[in-house]
XYZ file of C-alpha atoms in Angstrom:
641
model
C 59.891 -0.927 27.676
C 56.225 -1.436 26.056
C 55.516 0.444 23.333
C 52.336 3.338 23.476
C 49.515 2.227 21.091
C 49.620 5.364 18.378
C 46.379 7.030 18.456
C 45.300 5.433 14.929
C 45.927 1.741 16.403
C 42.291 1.709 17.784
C 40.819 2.594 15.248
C 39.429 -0.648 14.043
C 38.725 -1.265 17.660
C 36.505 0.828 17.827
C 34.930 0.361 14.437
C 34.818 -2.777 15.183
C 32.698 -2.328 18.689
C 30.357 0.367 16.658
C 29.764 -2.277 14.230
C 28.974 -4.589 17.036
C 26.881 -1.874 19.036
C 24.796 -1.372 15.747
C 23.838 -5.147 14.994
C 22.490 -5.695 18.624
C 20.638 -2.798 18.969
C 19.065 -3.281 15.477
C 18.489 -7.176 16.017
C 16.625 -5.891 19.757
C 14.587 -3.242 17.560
C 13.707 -6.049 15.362
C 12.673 -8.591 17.851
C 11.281 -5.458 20.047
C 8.965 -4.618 16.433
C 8.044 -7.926 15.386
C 6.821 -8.715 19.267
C 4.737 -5.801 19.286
C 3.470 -5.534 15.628
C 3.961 -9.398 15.033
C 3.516 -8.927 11.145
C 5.243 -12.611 10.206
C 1.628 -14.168 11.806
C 0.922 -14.248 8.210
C 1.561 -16.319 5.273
C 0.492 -14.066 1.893
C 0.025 -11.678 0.567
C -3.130 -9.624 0.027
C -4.184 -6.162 -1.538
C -1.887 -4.094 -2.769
C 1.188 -5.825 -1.827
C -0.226 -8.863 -3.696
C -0.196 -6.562 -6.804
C 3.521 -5.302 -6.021
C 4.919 -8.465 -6.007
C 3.415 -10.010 -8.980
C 4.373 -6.906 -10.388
C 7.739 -6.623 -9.694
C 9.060 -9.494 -11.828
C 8.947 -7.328 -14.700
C 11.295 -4.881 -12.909
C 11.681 -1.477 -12.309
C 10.084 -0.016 -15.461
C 6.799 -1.901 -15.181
C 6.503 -0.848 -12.008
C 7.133 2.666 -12.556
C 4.892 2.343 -15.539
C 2.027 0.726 -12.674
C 2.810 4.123 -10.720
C 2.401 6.781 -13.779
C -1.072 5.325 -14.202
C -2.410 6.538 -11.169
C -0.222 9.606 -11.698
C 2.671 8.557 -9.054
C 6.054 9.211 -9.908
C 7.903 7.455 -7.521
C 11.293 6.074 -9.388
C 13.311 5.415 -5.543
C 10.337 3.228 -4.604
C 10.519 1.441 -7.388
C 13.960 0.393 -7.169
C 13.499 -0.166 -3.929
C 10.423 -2.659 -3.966
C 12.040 -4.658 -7.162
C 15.814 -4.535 -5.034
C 13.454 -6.225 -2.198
C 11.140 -8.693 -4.480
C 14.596 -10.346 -6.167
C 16.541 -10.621 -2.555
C 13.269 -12.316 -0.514
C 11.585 -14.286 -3.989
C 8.844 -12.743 -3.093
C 8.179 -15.162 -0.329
C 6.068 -13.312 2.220
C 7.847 -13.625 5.679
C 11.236 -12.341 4.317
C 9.091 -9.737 2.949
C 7.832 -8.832 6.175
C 11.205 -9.336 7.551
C 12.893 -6.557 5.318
C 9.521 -4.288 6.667
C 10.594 -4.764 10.017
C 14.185 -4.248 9.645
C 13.770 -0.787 7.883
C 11.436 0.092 10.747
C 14.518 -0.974 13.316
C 16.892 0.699 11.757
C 14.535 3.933 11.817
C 14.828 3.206 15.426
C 18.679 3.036 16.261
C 18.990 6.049 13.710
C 16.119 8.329 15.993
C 18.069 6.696 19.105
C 21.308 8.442 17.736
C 20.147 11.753 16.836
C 18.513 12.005 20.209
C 21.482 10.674 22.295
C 24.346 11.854 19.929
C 23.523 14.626 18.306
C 20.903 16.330 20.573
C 23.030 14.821 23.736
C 19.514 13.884 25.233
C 20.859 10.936 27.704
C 20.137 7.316 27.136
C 16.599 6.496 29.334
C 15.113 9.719 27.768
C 16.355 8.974 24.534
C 15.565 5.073 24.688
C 12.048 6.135 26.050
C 11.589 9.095 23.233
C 12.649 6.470 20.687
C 10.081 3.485 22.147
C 7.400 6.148 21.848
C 8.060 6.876 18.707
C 8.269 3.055 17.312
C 5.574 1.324 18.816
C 2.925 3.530 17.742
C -0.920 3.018 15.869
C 1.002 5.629 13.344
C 3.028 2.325 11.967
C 0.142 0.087 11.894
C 1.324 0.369 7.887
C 3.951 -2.309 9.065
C 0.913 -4.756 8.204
C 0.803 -3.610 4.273
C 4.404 -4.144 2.609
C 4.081 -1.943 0.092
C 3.665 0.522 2.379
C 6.150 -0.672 5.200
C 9.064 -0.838 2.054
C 7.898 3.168 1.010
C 7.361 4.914 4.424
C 9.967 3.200 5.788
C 12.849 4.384 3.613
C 11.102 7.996 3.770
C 11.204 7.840 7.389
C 14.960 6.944 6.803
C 15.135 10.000 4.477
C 13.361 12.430 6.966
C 15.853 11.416 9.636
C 18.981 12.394 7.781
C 17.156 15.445 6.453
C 15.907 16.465 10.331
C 19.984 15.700 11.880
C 21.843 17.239 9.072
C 19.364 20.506 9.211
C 19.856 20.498 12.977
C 23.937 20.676 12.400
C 23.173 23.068 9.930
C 21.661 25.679 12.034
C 24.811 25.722 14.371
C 27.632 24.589 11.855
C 26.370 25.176 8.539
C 28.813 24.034 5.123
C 28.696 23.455 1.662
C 29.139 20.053 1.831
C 25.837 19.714 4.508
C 24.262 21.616 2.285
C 24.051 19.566 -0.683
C 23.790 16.534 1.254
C 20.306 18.390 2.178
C 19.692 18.747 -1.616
C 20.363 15.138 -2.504
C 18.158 13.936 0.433
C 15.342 16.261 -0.756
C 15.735 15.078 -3.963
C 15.290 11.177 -2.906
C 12.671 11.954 -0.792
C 10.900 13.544 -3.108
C 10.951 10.485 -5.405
C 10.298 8.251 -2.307
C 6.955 9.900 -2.196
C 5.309 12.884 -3.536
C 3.782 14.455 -0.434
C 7.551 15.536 1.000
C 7.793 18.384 -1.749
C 6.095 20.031 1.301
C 9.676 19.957 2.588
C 11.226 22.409 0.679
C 9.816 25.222 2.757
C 11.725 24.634 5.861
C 14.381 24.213 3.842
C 14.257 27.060 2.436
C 13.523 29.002 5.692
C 17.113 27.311 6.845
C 18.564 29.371 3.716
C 17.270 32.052 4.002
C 18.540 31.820 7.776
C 22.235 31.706 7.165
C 21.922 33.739 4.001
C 23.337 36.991 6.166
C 26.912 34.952 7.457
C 26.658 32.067 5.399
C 25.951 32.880 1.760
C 27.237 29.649 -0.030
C 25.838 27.483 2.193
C 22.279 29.180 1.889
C 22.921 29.774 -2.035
C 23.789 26.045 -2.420
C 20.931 25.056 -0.168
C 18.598 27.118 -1.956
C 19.350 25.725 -5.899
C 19.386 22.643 -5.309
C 15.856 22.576 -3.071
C 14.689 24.209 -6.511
C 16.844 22.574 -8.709
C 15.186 19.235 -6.873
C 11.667 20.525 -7.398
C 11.813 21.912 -10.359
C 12.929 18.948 -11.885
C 10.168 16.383 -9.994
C 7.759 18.907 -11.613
C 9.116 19.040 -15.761
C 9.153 14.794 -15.471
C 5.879 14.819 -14.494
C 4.498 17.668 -16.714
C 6.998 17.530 -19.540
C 7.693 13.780 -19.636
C 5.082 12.008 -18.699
C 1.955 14.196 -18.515
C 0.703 13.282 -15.449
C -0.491 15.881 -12.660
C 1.940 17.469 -9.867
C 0.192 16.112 -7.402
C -2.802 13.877 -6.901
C -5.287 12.172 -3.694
C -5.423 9.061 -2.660
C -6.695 6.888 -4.668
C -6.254 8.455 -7.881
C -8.653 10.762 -6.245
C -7.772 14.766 -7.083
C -6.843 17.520 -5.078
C -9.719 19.553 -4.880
C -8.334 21.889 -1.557
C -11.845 21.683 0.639
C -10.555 24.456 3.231
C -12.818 23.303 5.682
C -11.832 19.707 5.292
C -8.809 20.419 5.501
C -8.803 22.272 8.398
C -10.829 19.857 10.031
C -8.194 17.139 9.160
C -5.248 19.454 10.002
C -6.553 19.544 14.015
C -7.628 15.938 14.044
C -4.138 14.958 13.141
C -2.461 17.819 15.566
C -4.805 16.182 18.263
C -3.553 12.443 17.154
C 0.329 13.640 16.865
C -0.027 14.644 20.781
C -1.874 12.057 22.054
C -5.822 12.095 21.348
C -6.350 10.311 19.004
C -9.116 11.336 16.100
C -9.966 9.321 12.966
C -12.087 6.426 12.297
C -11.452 3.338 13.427
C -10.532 1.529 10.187
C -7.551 3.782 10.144
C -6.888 5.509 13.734
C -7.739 1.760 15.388
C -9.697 3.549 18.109
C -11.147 7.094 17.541
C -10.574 9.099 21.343
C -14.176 9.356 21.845
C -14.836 5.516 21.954
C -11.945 4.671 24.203
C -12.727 3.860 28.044
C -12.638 6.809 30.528
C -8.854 5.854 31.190
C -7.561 5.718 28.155
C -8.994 9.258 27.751
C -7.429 10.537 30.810
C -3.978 9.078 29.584
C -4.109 10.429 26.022
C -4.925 14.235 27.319
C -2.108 13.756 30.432
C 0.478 12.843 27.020
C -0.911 16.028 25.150
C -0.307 18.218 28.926
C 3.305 16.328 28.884
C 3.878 17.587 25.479
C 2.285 20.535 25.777
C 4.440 21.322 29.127
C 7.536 20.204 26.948
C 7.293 22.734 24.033
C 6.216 25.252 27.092
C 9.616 25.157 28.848
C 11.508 24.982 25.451
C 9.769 28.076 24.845
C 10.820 29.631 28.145
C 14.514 28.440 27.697
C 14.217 30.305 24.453
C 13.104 33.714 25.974
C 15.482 33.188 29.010
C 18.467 32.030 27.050
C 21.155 34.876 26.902
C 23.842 32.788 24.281
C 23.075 30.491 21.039
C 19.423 31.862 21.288
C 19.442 32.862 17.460
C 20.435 28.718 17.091
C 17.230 27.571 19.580
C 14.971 30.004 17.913
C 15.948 28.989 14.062
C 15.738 25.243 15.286
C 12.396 26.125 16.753
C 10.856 27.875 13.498
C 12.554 25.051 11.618
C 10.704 21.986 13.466
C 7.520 23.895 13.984
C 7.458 24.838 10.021
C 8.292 21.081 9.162
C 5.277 19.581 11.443
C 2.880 22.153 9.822
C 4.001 21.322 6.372
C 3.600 17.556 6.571
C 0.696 18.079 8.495
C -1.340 19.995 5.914
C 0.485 17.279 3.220
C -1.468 14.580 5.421
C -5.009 16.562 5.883
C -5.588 17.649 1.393
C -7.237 14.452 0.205
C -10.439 12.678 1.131
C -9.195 10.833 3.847
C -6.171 10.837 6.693
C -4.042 7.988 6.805
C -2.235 7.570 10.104
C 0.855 6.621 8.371
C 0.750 10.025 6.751
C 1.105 11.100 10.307
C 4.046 9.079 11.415
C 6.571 11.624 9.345
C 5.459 15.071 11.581
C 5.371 12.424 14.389
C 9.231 11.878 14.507
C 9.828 15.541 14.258
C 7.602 16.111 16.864
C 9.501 13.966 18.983
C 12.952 15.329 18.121
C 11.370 18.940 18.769
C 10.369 17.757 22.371
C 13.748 16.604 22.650
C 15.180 19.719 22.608
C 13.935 21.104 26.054
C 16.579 18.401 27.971
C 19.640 19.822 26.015
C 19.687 22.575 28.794
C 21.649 22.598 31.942
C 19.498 25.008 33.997
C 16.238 24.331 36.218
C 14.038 23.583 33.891
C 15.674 20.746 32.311
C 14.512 18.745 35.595
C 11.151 19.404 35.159
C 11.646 18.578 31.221
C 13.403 15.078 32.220
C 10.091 14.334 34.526
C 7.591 15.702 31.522
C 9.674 13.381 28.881
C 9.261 10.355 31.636
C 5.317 10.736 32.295
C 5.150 11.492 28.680
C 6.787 7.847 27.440
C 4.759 6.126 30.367
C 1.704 7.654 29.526
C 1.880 7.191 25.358
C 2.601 3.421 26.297
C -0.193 2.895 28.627
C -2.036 4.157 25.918
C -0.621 2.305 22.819
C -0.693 -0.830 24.741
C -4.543 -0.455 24.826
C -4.876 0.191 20.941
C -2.818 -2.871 20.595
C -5.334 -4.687 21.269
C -8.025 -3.362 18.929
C -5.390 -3.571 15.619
C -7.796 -5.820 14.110
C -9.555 -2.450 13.321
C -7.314 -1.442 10.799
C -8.549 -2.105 7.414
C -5.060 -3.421 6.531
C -5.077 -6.116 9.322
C -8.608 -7.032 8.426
C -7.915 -7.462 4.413
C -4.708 -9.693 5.298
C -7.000 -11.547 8.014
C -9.551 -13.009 5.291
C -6.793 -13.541 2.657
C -4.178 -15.832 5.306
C -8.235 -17.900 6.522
C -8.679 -18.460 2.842
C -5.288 -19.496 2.230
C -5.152 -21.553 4.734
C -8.574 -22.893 4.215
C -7.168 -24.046 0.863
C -3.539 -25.011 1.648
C -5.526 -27.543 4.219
C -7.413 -29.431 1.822
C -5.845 -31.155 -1.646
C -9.712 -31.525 -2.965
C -9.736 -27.267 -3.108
C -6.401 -27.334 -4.509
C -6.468 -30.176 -6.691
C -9.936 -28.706 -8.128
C -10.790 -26.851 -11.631
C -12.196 -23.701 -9.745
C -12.809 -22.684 -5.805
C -15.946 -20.859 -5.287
C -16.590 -18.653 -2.338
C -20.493 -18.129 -1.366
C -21.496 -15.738 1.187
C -19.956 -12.045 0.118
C -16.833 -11.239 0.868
C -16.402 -7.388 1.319
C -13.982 -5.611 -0.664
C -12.674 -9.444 -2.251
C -11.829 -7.896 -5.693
C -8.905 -5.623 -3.914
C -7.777 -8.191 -1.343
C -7.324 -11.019 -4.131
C -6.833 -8.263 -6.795
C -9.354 -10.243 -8.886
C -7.517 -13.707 -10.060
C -3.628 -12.280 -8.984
C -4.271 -14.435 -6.426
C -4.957 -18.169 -7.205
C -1.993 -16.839 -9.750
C 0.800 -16.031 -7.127
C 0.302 -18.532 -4.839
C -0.427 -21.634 -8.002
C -4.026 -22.002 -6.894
C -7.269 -22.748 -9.384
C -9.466 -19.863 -10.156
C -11.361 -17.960 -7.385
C -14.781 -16.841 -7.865
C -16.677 -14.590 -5.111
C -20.598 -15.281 -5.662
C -22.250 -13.245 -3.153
C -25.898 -15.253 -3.466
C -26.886 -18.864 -1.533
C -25.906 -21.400 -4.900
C -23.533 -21.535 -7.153
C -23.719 -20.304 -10.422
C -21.243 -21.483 -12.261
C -22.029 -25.202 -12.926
C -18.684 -27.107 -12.987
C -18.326 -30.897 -11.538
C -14.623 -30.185 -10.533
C -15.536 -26.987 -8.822
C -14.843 -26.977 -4.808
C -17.350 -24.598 -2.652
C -16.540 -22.577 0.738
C -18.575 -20.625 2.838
C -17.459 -17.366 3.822
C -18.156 -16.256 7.356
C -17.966 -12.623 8.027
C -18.310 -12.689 11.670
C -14.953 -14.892 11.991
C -13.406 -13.960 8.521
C -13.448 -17.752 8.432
C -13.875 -20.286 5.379
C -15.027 -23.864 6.113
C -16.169 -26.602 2.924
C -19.422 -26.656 2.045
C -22.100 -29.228 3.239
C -23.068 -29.127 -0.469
C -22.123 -27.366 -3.457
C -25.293 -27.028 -5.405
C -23.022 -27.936 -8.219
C -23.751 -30.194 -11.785
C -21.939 -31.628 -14.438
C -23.018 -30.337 -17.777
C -20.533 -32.015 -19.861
C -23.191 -34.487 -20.859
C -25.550 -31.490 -22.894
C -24.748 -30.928 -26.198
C -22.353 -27.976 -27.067
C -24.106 -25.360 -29.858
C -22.068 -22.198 -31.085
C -24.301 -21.574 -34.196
C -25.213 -18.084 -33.209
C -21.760 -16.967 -32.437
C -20.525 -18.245 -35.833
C -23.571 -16.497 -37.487
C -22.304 -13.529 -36.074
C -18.660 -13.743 -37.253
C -20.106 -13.892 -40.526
C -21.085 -10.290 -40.052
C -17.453 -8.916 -39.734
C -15.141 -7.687 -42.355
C -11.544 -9.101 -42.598
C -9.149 -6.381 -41.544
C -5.998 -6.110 -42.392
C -2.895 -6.773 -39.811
C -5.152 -8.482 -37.770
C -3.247 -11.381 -36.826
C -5.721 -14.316 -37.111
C -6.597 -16.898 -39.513
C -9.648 -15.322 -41.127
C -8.840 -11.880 -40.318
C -11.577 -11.120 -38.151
C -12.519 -10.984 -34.138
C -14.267 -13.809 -34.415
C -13.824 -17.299 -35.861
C -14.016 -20.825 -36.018
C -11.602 -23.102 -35.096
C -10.547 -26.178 -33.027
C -9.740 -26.141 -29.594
C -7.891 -29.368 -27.917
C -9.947 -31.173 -30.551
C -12.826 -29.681 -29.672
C -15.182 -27.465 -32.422
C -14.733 -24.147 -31.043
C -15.438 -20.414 -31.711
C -12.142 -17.979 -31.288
C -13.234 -14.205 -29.807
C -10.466 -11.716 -29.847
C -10.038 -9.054 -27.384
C -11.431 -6.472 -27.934
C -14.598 -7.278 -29.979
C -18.465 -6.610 -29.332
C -21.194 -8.387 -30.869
C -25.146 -9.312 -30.662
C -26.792 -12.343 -30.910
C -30.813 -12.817 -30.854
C -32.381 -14.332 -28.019
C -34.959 -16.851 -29.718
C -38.882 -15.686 -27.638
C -38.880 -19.380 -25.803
C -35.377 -18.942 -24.119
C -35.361 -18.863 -20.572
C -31.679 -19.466 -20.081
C -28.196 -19.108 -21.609
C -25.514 -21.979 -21.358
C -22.158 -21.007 -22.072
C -18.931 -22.815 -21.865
C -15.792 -20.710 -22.620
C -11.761 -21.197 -22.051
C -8.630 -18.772 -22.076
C -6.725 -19.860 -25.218
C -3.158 -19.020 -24.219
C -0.937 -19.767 -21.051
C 0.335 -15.439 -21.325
C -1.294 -12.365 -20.649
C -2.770 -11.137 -17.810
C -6.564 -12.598 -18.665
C -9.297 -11.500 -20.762
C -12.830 -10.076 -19.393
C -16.094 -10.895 -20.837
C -19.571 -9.379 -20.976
C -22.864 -10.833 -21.164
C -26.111 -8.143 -21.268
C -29.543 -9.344 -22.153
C -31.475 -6.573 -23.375
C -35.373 -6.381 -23.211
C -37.666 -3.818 -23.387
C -37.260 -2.933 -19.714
C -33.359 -2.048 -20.713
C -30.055 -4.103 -20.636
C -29.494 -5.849 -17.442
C -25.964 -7.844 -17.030
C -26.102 -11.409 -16.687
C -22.520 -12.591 -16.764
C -18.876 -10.748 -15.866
C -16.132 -12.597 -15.592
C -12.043 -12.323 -15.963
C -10.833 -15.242 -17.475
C -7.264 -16.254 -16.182
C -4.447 -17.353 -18.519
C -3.828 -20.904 -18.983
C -1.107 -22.405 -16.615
C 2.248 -23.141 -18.982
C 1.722 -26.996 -20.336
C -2.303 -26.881 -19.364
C -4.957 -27.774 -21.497
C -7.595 -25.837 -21.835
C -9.442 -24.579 -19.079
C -13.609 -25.211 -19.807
C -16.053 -23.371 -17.161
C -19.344 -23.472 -17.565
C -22.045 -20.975 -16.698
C -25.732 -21.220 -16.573
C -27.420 -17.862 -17.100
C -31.651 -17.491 -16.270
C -32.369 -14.497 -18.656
C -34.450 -12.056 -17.596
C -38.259 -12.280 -18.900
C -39.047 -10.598 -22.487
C -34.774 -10.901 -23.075
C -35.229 -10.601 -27.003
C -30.752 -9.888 -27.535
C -28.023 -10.613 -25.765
C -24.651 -7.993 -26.482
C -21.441 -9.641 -26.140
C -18.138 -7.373 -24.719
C -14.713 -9.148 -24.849
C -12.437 -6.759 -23.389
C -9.197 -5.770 -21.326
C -9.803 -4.218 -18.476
C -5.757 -3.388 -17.784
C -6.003 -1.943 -21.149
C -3.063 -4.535 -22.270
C -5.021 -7.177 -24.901
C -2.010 -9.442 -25.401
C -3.112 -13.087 -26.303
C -6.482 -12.045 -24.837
C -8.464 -14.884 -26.614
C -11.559 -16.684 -25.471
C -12.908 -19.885 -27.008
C -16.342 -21.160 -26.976
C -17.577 -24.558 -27.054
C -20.986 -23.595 -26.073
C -23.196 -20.434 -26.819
C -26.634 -22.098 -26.943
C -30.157 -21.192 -25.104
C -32.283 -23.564 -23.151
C -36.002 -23.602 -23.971
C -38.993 -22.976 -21.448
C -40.706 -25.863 -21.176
């Protein structure tokens, strides 16, 4: 006689098909994302991420300390980006990798809350979830930094949005400080979900009649969560609650606001408003049919939140659950809404988090049995058809984004370079021909410094200025976001001139020795040999003036980085006449490479007529002047003729 199976012997059955069940559907949502997004076309890294990751190998407190000076307290995203930077090296495509698998997972999570929680069935669920993935509002999937951060907040926002929904019907204690811990990550994901805390609170408030310790609990630690975000910031590290984009502050424009609150309602339903360089395609450029599609998705939705509203009114049992779910998801897409729509500008990605709920609240119309479910199963159908007739079309005009566009002339230069050993084998790559916005897609020499290449410099005029033998010359084309060599370089060698530094060693006669100042003589400035070569030392941060003799007409200079540390040294060059002080050289001089010599670029400077001083600045711009020393081996004027 066979034995039954006791109930616990398939257990690890079935664990072991869920297990199964979760890697395939993540690895489709990863191929299904990469396909559509196709983020791993690239090679490197530009912009901000190119900051993150050279960043991050000074680990989590650096990078918080990167964060507090633009006034973001963001601890979670810290962790998270250095967790990510040691597993990949760094090394762009696992990068991108870890990007896309966040946003997968995002997907089989929405997929289960729709099918198992809300019991929506599979095709509407699977179509709800498509609608919600492949979407212009993750177009930050191209910008890692951003991928790693709204990613995880997505994840955050999911378990907040399923364990509310439970909580409405079945509230407990423990759901409700699961809700407190999840509003307390989120809030240190990013700063703009403190917006959160009022539909939070509404859900306390809610059950605080027949559930008081689950609304008390709720309730303290939403505060407790708050309050606490607040005092670090305040307290601890004197920074500002909260703060715009950019650095840029809050100033509450009601009107622009306003104005960005329906533009972002029109986008989260379909029509799509925002300039290109973030929306990808504003609704009033689109063709004729892509109009008609995006305002027969905002009917679709529109008809969706219409019957959920009559099941509402008609509903005779649970209707105190419907209506609390309904005031919870409407208050939650407001919220996030107005978070996106207070600074100068609306991101789309800001949208993607009032996006999701929006989906799950149009959800909710197919969780009835009566007739109007039928007509909400054909709304939810034309609805996923429609959104991906329409995202299909702004597919194609990605290269819009400004994201796409940085990482498009950072991979054609990188490639431009990887292709030829002369540009990498050189002293110094210079790019003619302006290259918009190049000191925030290189991050000035982070760069050539990431990815071991020589010094960049972006020269926006026809020649060269810098007069170096070794240096290798590409045009930039901005039409193709192309680089090709240069025919010729307009470059000479000036090694054979002879090197003068009197009147920078005249002028380190004028300063007094301090004390603690660690160098030979005491002072900023000072003699001494370089590589065997007679040299002046300047040390950051120092300002001087030297006299222009009447005859000079130019200025040669030849200067070096002394040390292979710190994160380079910037220097200064103003003539001054009586028509005012016009700049004539600014430059950030890279560290040496560990084991390299010195480093000698030379610059050629016409001054401008009547020039009778020039003022020197040797500076930090980062505001961190460790080992920022310059040496000259040539400060000497050339005479008119």
């Amino acid at each position: 006689m066979n034995a039954k199976p006791s109930p616990g012997s398939h257990k690890p059955g079935r664990a072991a098909e869920a297990t199964l069940l979760l890697f395939v559907s993540g690895l489709l949502a990863w191929l299904a994302i990469e396909g559509w997004y196709q983020p791993l076309q690239f090679e490197v890294f530009a912009g901000d991420d190119l900051r993150l990751f050279a960043a991050a190998d000074g680990g989590v407190k650096v990078l918080i300390d990167g964060m507090l000076t633009a006034f973001k307290f963001r601890p979670i995203t810290a962790v998270l980006d250095v967790c990510v930077a040691r597993l990949t090296g760094g090394d762009y495509d696992r990068v991108a990798a870890v990007s896309v698998g966040i946003h997968a997972l995002n997907a089989v999570g929405l997929f289960a809350i729709l099918n198992r929680l809300l019991g929506v069935g599979a095709a509407a669920a699977l179509g709800l979830t498509v609608a919600a993935t492949l979407t212009r509002f993750a177009t930050y999937l191209y910008m890692h930094e951003q991928a790693l951060m709204e990613g995880v907040g997505i994840s955050a926002l999911l378990g907040i949005m399923a364990l509310s929904r439970v909580s409405i019907e079945r509230p407990t204690v423990a759901r409700s400080i699961a809700l407190s811990v999840l509003f307390l990550s989120i809030i240190h994901i990013h700063e703009r979900y403190l917006v959160l805390a009022a539909p939070l609170l509404f859900l306390a408030i809610w059950n605080l009649r027949g559930h008081r310790t689950f609304a008390v609990a709720l309730a303290g630690g939403v505060a407790l969560s708050g309050v606490a975000n607040i005092a670090v910031k305040k307290l601890w590290f004197s920074t500002p609650v909260l703060v715009g984009t950019e650095t840029q502050r809050l100033e509450f424009n009601v009107p622009q606001v306003l104005s960005f609150f329906w533009r972002g309602l029109a986008s989260l339903f379909g029509v799509n408003r925002g300039p290109a360089y973030l929306s990808v395609q504003d609704f009033f450029d689109a063709p004729g049919w892509v109009q008609a599609v995006s305002i027969g998705a905002a009917a679709m939705s529109c008809l969706l939140l219409g019957l959920f509203a009559a099941q509402l009114i008609s509903r005779r049992t649970r209707d105190r659950h419907t209506l609390a779910a309904a005031i919870f998801y409407t208050m939650s897409i407001v919220v996030l809404l107005l978070a996106a729509s207070v600074t100068f500008r609306q991101e789309f990605r800001w949208l993607y988090s009032p996006y999701v709920v929006l989906i799950l609240f149009l959800a909710e119309p197919l969780r009835s049995v009566d007739r109007t479910s039928q007509w909400a199963r054909f709304a939810v159908a034309a609805l996923v058809l429609l959104s991906v007739a329409r995202e299909l079309h702004l597919k194609q005009r990605y290269e819009a984004f400004f994201g796409i566009e940085a990482y498009r002339v950072a991979n054609n230069f990188y490639t431009a370079v990887a292709n030829s050993p002369a540009a990498r084998n050189s002293e110094e790559i210079l790019v003619r021909g302006g290259v918009a916005d190049a000191g925030w897609i290189f991050m000035g020499g982070t760069f050539a410094q990431y990815y071991r290449l020589p010094p960049v410099e972006f020269a926006s005029g026809p020649t060269a200025t810098e007069a170096n033998a070794s240096a290798f010359v590409l045009e930039y084309r901005p039409q193709t976001r192309s680089f090709t060599t240069a025919q010729s370089t307009n470059v000479q060698r000036l090694d054979w001139r002879p090197k003068d530094t009197s009147v920078v060693e005249a002028a380190a006669q004028t300063f007094a020795p301090v004390e603690g100042l660690a160098t030979p003589t005491k002072t900023p400035v000072f003699s001494m040999p370089v590589d065997g070569e007679p040299a002046v030392i300047v040390v950051s941060t120092v300002e001087f003036t030297v006299a222009a003799p009447p005859s000079a007409k130019a200025l040669r200079v030849s200067l070096s980085h002394v040390y292979a540390m710190g994160d380079g040294v910037d220097i200064e060059i103003k003539a001054r006449s009586d028509a005012g002080a016009q700049p004539i050289l600014e430059k950030t001089i890279l560290p040496l490479a560990r084991t390299e010599e010195p480093r000698w670029r030379e610059f050629d400077l016409p001054l401008p007529t009547g020039a009778t001083h020039l003022d020197v600045k040797v500076f930090s711009k980062s505001g961190d002047s460790t080992a920022d020393w310059i040496a000259l081996r040539d400060f000497s004027f050339e005479q008119a003729q």
